[in-house]
Coordinates of C-alpha atoms in Angstrom, one line a residue:
X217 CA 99.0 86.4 55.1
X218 CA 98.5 89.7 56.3
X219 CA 94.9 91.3 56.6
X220 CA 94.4 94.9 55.8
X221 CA 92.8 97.1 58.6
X222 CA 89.8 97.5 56.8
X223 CA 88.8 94.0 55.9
X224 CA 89.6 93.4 59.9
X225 CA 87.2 96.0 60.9
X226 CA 84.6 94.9 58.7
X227 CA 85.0 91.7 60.1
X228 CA 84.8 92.6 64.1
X229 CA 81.8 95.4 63.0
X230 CA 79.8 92.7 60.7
X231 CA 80.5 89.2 63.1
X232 CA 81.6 90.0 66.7
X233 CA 79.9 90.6 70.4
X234 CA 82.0 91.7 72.9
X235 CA 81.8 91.0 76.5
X236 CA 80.3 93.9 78.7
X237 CA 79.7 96.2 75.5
X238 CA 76.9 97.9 74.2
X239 CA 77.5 97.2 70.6
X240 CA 75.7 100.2 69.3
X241 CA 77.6 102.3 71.2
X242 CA 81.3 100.2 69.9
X243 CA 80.0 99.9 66.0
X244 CA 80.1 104.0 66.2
X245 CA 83.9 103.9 66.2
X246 CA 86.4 101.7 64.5
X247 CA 87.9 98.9 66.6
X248 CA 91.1 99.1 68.1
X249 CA 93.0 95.6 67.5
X250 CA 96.0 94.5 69.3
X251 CA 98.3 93.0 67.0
X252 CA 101.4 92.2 69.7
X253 CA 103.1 93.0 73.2
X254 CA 106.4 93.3 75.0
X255 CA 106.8 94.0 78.7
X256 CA 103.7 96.3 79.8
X257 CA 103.1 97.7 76.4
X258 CA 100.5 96.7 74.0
X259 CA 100.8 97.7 70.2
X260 CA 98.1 97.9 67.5
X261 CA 97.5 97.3 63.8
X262 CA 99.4 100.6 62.9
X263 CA 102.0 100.7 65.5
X264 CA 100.8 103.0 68.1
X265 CA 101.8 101.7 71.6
X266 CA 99.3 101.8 74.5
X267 CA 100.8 101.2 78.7
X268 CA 98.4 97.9 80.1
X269 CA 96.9 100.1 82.9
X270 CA 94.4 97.3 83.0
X271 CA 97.1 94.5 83.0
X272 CA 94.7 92.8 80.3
X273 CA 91.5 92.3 82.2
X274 CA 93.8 92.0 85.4
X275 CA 95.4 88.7 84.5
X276 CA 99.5 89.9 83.6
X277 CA 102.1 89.2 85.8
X278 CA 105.6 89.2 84.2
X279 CA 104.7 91.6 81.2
X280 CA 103.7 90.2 77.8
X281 CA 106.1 87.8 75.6
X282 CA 108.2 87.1 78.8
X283 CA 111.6 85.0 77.9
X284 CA 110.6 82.4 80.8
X285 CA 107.2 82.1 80.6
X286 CA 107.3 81.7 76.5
X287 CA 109.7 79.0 77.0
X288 CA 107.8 77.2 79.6
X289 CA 105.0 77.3 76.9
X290 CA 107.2 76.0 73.7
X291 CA 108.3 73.0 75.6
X292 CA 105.1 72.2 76.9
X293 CA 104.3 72.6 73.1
X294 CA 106.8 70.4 71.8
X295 CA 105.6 67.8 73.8
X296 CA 101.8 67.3 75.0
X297 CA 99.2 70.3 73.8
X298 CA 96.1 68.8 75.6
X299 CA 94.9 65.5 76.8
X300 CA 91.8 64.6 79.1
X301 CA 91.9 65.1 82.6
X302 CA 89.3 62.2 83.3
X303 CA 91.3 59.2 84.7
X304 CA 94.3 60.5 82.9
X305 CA 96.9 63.1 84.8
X306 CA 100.3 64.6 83.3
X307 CA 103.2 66.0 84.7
X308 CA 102.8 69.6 84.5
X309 CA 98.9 69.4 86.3
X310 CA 100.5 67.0 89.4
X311 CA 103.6 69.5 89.5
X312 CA 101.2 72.4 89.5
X313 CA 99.0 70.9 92.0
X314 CA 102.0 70.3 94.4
X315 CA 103.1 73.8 94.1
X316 CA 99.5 75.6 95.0
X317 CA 99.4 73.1 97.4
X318 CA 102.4 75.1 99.3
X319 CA 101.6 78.3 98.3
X320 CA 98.4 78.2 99.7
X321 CA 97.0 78.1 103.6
X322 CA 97.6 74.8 105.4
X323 CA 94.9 72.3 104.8
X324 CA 94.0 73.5 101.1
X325 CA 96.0 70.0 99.4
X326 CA 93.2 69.2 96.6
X327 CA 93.1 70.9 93.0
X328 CA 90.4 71.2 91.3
X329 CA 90.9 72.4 87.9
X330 CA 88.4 74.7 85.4
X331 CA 89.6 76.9 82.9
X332 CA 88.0 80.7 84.4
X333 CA 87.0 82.1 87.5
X334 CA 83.2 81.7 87.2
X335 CA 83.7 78.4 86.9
X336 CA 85.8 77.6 89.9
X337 CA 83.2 79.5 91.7
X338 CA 80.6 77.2 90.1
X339 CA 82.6 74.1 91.1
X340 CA 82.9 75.3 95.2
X341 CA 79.2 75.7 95.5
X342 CA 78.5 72.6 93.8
X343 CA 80.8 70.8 96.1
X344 CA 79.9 72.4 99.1
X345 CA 76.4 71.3 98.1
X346 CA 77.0 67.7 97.4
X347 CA 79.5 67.6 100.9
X348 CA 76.2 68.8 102.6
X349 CA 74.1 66.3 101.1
X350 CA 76.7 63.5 101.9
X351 CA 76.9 64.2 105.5
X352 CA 73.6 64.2 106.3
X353 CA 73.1 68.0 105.9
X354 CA 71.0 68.0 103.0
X355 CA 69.0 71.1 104.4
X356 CA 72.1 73.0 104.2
X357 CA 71.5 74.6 100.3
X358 CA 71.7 78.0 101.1
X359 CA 74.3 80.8 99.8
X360 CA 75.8 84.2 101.8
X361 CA 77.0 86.3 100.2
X362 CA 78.7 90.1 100.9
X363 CA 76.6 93.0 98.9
X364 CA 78.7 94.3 96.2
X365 CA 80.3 90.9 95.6
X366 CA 81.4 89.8 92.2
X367 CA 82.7 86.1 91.2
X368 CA 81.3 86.0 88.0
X369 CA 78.8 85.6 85.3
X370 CA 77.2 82.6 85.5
X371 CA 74.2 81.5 87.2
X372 CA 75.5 80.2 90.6
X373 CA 78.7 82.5 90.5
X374 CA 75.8 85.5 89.8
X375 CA 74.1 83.9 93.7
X376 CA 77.1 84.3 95.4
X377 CA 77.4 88.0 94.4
X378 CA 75.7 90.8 94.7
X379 CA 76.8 92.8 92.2
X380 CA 74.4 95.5 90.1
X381 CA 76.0 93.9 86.8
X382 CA 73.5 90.9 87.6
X383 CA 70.5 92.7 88.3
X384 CA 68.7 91.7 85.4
X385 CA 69.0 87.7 85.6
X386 CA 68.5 87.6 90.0
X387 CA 65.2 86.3 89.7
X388 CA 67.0 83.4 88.4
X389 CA 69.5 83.0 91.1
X390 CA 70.0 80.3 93.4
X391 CA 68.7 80.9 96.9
X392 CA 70.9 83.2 98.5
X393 CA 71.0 86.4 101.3
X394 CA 73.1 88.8 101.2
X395 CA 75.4 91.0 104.2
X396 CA 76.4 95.0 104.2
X397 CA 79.8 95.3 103.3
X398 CA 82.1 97.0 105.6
X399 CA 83.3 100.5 105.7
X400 CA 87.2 101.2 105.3
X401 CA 87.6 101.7 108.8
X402 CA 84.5 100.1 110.3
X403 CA 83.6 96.6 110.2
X404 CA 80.6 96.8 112.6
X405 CA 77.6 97.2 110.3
X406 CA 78.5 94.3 108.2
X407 CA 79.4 92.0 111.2
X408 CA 75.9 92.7 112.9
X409 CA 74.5 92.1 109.6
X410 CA 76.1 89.0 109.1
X411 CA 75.2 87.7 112.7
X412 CA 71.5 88.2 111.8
X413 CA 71.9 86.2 108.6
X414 CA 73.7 83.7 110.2
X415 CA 71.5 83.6 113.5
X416 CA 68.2 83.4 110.9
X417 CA 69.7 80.8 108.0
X418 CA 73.3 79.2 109.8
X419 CA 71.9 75.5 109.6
X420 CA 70.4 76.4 106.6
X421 CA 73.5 77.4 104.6
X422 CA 76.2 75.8 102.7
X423 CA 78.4 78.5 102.1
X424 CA 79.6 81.7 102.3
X425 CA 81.6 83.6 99.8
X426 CA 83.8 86.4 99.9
X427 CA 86.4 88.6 97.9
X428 CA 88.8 89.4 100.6
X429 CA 90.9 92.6 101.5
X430 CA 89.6 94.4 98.1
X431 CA 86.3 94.0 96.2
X432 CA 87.7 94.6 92.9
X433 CA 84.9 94.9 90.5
X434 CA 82.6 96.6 92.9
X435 CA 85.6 99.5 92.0
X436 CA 88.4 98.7 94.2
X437 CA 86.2 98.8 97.4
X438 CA 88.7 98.0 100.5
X439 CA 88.1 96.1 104.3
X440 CA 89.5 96.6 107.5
X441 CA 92.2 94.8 109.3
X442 CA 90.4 91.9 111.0
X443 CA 87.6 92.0 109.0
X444 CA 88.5 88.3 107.1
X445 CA 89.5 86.8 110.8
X446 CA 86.0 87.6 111.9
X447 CA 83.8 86.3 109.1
X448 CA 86.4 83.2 109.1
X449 CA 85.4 83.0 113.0
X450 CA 81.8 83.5 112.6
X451 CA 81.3 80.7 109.2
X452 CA 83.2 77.9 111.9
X453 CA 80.8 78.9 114.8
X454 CA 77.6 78.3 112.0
X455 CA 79.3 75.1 110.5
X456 CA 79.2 77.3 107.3
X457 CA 81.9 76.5 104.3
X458 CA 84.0 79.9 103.8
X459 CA 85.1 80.2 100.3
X460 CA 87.4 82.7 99.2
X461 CA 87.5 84.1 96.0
X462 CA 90.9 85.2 95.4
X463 CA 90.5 85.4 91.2
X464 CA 91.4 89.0 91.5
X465 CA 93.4 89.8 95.0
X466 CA 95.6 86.8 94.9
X467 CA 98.8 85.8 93.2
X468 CA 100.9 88.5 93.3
X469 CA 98.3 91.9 93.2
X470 CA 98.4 93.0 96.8
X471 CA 101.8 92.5 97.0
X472 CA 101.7 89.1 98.6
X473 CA 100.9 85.7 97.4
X474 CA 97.9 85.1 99.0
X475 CA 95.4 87.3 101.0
X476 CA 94.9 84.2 102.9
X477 CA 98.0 82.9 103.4
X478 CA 99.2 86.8 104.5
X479 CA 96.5 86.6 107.4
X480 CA 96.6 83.0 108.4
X481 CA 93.3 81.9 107.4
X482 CA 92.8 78.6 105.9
X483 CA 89.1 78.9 104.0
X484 CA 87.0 75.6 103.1
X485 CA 87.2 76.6 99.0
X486 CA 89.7 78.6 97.9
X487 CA 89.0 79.5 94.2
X488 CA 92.1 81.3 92.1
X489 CA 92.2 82.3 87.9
X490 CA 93.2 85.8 86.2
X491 CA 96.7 85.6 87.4
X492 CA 97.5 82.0 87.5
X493 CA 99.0 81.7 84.1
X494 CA 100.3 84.8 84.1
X495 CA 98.0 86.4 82.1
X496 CA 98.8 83.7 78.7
X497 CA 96.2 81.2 79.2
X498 CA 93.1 80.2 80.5
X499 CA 93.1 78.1 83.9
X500 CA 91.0 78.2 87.3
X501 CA 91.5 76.0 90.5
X502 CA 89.2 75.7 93.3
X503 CA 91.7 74.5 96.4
X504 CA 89.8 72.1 98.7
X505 CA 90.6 70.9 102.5
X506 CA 91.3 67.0 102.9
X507 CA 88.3 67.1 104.8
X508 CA 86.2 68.1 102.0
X509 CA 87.7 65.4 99.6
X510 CA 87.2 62.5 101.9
X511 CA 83.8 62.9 102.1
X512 CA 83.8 61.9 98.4
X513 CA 85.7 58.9 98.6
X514 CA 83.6 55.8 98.7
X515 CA 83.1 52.6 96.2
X516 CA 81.6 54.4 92.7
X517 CA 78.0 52.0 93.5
X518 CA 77.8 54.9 96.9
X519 CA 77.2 57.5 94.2
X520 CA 79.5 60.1 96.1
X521 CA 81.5 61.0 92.8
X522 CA 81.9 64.2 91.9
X523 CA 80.0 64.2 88.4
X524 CA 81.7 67.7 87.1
X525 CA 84.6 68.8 84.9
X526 CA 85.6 70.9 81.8
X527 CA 86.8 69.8 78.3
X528 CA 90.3 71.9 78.6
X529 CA 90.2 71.6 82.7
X530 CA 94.2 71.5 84.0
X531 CA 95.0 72.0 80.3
X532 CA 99.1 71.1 79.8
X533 CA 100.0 74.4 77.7
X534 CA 98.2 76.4 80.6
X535 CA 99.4 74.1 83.9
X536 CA 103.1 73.9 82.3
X537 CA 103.4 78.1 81.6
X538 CA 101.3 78.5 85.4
X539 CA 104.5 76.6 87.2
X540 CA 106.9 78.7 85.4
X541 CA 104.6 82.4 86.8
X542 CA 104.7 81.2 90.4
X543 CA 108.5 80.3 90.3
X544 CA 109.0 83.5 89.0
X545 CA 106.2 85.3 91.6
X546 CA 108.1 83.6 94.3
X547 CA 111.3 85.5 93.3
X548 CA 109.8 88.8 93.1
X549 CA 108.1 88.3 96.1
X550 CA 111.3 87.2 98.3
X551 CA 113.6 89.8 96.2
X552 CA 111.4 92.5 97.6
X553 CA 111.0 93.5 93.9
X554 CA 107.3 93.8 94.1
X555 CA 107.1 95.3 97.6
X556 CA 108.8 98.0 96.3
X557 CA 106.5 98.4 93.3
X558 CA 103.4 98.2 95.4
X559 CA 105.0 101.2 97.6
X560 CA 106.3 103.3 94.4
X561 CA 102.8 102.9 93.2
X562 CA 101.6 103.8 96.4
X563 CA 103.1 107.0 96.5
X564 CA 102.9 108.0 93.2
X565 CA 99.2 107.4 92.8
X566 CA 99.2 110.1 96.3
X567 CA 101.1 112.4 94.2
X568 CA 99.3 112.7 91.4
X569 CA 96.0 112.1 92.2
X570 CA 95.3 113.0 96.3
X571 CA 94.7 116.7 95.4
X572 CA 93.8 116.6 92.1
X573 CA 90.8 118.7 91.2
X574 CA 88.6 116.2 89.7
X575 CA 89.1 113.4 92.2
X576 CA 86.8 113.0 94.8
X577 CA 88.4 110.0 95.9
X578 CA 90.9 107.3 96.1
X579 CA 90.8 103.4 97.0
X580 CA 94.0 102.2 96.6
X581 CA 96.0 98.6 98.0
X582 CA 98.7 97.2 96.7
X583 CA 98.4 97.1 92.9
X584 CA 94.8 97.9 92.8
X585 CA 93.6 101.5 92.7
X586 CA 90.4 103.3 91.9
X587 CA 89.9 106.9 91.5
X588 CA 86.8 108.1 91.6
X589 CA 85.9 111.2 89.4
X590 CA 84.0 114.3 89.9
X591 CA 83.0 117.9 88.7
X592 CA 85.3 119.4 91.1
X593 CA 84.5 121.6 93.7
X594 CA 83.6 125.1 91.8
X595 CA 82.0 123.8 89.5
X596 CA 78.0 124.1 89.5
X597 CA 77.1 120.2 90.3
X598 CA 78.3 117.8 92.9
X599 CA 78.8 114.5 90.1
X600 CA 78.1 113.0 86.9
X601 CA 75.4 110.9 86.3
X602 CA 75.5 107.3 85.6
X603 CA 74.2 107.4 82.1
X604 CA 77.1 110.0 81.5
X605 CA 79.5 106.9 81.8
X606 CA 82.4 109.9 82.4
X607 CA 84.8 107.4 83.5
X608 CA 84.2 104.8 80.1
X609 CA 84.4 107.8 77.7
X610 CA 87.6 109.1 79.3
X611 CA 89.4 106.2 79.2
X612 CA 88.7 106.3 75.1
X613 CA 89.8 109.5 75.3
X614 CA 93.4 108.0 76.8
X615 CA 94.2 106.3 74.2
X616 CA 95.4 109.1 72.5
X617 CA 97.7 109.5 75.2
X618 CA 99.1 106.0 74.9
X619 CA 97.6 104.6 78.2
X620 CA 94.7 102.0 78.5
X621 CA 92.4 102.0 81.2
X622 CA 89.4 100.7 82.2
X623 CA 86.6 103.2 83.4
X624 CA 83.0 102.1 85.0
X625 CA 80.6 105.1 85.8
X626 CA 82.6 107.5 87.3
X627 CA 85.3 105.6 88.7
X628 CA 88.6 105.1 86.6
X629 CA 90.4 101.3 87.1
X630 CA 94.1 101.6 87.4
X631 CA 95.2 97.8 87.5
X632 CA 98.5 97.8 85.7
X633 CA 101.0 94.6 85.8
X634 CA 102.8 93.3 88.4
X635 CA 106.3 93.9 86.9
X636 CA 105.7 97.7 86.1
X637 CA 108.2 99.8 86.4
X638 CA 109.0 103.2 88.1
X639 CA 109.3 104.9 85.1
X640 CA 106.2 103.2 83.4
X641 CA 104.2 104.1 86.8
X642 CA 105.3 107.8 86.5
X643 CA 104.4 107.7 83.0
X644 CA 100.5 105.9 84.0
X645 CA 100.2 108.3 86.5
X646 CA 101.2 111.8 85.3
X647 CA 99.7 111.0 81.7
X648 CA 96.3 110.2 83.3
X649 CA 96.6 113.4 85.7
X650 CA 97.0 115.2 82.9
X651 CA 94.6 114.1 80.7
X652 CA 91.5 114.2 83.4
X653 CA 92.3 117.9 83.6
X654 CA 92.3 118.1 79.7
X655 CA 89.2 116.4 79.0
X656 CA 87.1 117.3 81.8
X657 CA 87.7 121.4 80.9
X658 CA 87.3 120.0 77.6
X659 CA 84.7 117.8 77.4
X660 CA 82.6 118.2 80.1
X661 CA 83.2 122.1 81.6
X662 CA 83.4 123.3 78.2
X663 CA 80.4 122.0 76.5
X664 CA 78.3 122.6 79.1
X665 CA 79.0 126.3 79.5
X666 CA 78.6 126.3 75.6
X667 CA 75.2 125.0 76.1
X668 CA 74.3 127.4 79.2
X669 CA 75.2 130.3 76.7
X670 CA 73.1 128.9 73.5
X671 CA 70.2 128.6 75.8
X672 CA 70.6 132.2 77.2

């Protein structure tokens, strides 16, 4: 039965709450519901197409309603939708274990399954935790975090970060310190920082956490060359657990499979989501060394076991469509296919973008890019203010031009999937050129000149 469009908007207006939305602000304007996909496009209730420039929250791989990974899914379907993971395996969660196993550095061989990236987060602290607590450490219950960080929304993900989104709820946060992040070409501020912390609270800590190469939600914020080898360096000299949070950076977004695997560090945790299903499902892993899992092992009277898990945790439909994504990741990767997207992105967002009037800047690394917008240089202020939200309103304003983006304060997200391509790039980027020019004239030049000359 099909539902008309204004019984569904009734229905979102009169019953929903959306993540990260101030509701007053989304019940001014009629919803905009996605009612299927194909590739990189998105289509809503009345046909109008929209380009993923998001890639849907940064989980799609493949493109949406891939042949490959929809079969994956039906025969998984046909044959086993869910079953416990508590004393019970099935073949699709010990196939999928064996094959992050060898995707990821040497040592990471144990899977632990959740079902988002919060909650892999959740599950490395609390094992690096009890691990202290088993090995006589049990001093060792602080967190380090990098400032900026982001792994997530609840409580002890919100500790490892330190991210304004949380600002509200940190006097709830586990105990935790916090480092300067680096610049893009200097590393020396945050690794002096982090000496100090380390120096202060090293026997003190459990762990350390850190979104490598690119801080993603912080707005695409990038590190220098080096800069994970050092911190890796400086958590073994402390006898500090390094876990890196990969949720965003890994699988496929940088242009390699791993960040660490691409620099040859092998991290206590490793903790992966958004991508692993290829954007269809919800699953989360936090990769563990041998080390950490024998420390655990003991007769169940020793009370070493690991008292943690989720209802849906290495769910079949969501393990079973996750091996299909990597096979297929592994051939674009080998092919050269997504090199050669990461470069024609590359270029094309320096084309478009590098000397456009209304960027101040760009942060851009593999399939990641953040562009951060401003007045421009004649006009009569240096930037918008925060409570403007230029960057929010303007994606709205894109719709209309069939792209959708993501836009927090001032900076514009351009995350789009991993099998974009050339054309569909060309079409992201010179739409949203365009359209910046448009509405900032528009919108923003234009009404305030029309307000200078009402109050003269």
């Amino acid at each position: 039965m099909k539902i008309d469009i204004n019984t569904l908007n009734t229905w979102d207006k009169s019953y929903s709450w959306h993540p990260f939305t101030q509701m007053q602000e989304y019940l001014e304007n009629n919803p905009l519901h996605i009612t299927h996909a194909k590739g990189c496009w998105l289509y809503d209730s009345e046909g109008k197409r929209y380009l993923d420039g998001n890639a849907s929250n940064w989980t799609n791989v493949h493109g949406h309603s891939d042949p490959e990974l929809n079969e994956a899914l039906i025969q998984q379907l046909n044959n086993l939708q869910q079953s416990s993971y508590k004393d019970l395996s099935h073949p699709a969660a010990s196939q999928l274990c064996y094959e992050l196993s060898h995707i990821a550095p040497e040592g990471l061989n144990r899977c632990f399954f959740t079902d988002n990236g919060a909650s892999s987060v959740e599950a490395a602290i609390k094992l690096s935790f009890q691990y202290w607590q088993l090995t006589g450490n049990s001093q060792k219950k602080l967190i380090i975090g990098m400032e900026g960080g982001y792994h997530g929304d609840t409580f002890g993900a919100m500790s490892a970060g330190n991210s304004h989104f949380h600002d509200r709820f940190s006097e709830w946060f586990l105990p935790a310190h916090y480092f300067k992040a680096p610049e893009q070409d200097d590393m020396s501020n945050s690794l002096h920082d982090l000496d100090r912390l380390l120096k202060t609270y090293g026997d003190q800590t459990a762990i350390l956490f850190l979104e490598p190469s690119v801080q993603g939600p912080r707005g695409m914020h990038l590190q220098p060359p080096g800069f994970l080898q050092a911190v890796a360096e400086r958590c073994k000299t402390h006898n500090v657990h390094l876990a890196l949070d990969e949720i965003f950076v890994g699988l496929g977004r940088l242009g390699h499979m791993l960040v660490s695997k691409a620099e040859n560090i092998t991290p206590d945790f490793l903790c992966l989501s958004k991508t692993l299903t290829g954007g269809y499902l919800p699953l989360a892993v936090t990769l563990a060394t041998q080390t950490i899992y024998d420390a655990f092992l003991s007769p169940f009277e020793e009370g070493r076991t690991f008292l943690h898990g989720h209802t849906f945790a290495a769910n079949p439909l969501a393990t079973a469509v996750s091996i299909k994504n990597i096979e297929k990741l592994k051939q674009r990767i080998e092919s050269g296919a997504l090199q050669h997207t990461c470069d024609y992105f590359s270029k094309s967002i320096e084309f478009y973008f590098a000397k456009h009037p209304f960027v101040k800047s760009i942060r851009q690394r593999g399939l990641a890019c953040a562009i951060e917008l401003f007045p421009g240089n004649n006009s009569f202020r240096q930037t918008f203010s925060c409570n403007e939200r230029l960057a929010h309103h303007f994606s709205l304003f894109l719709r209309s031009k069939e792209i959708l983006l993501r836009g927090v304060g001032n900076t514009l997200l351009i995350v789009p999937p991993l099998c974009i391509t050339d054309i569909e790039i060309d079409f992201l980027c010179k739409q949203t050129a365009t359209t910046i020019s448009e509405y900032i004239h528009e919108f923003v030049i234009g009404r305030a000149a029309k307000s200078l000359s009402i109050a003269i």
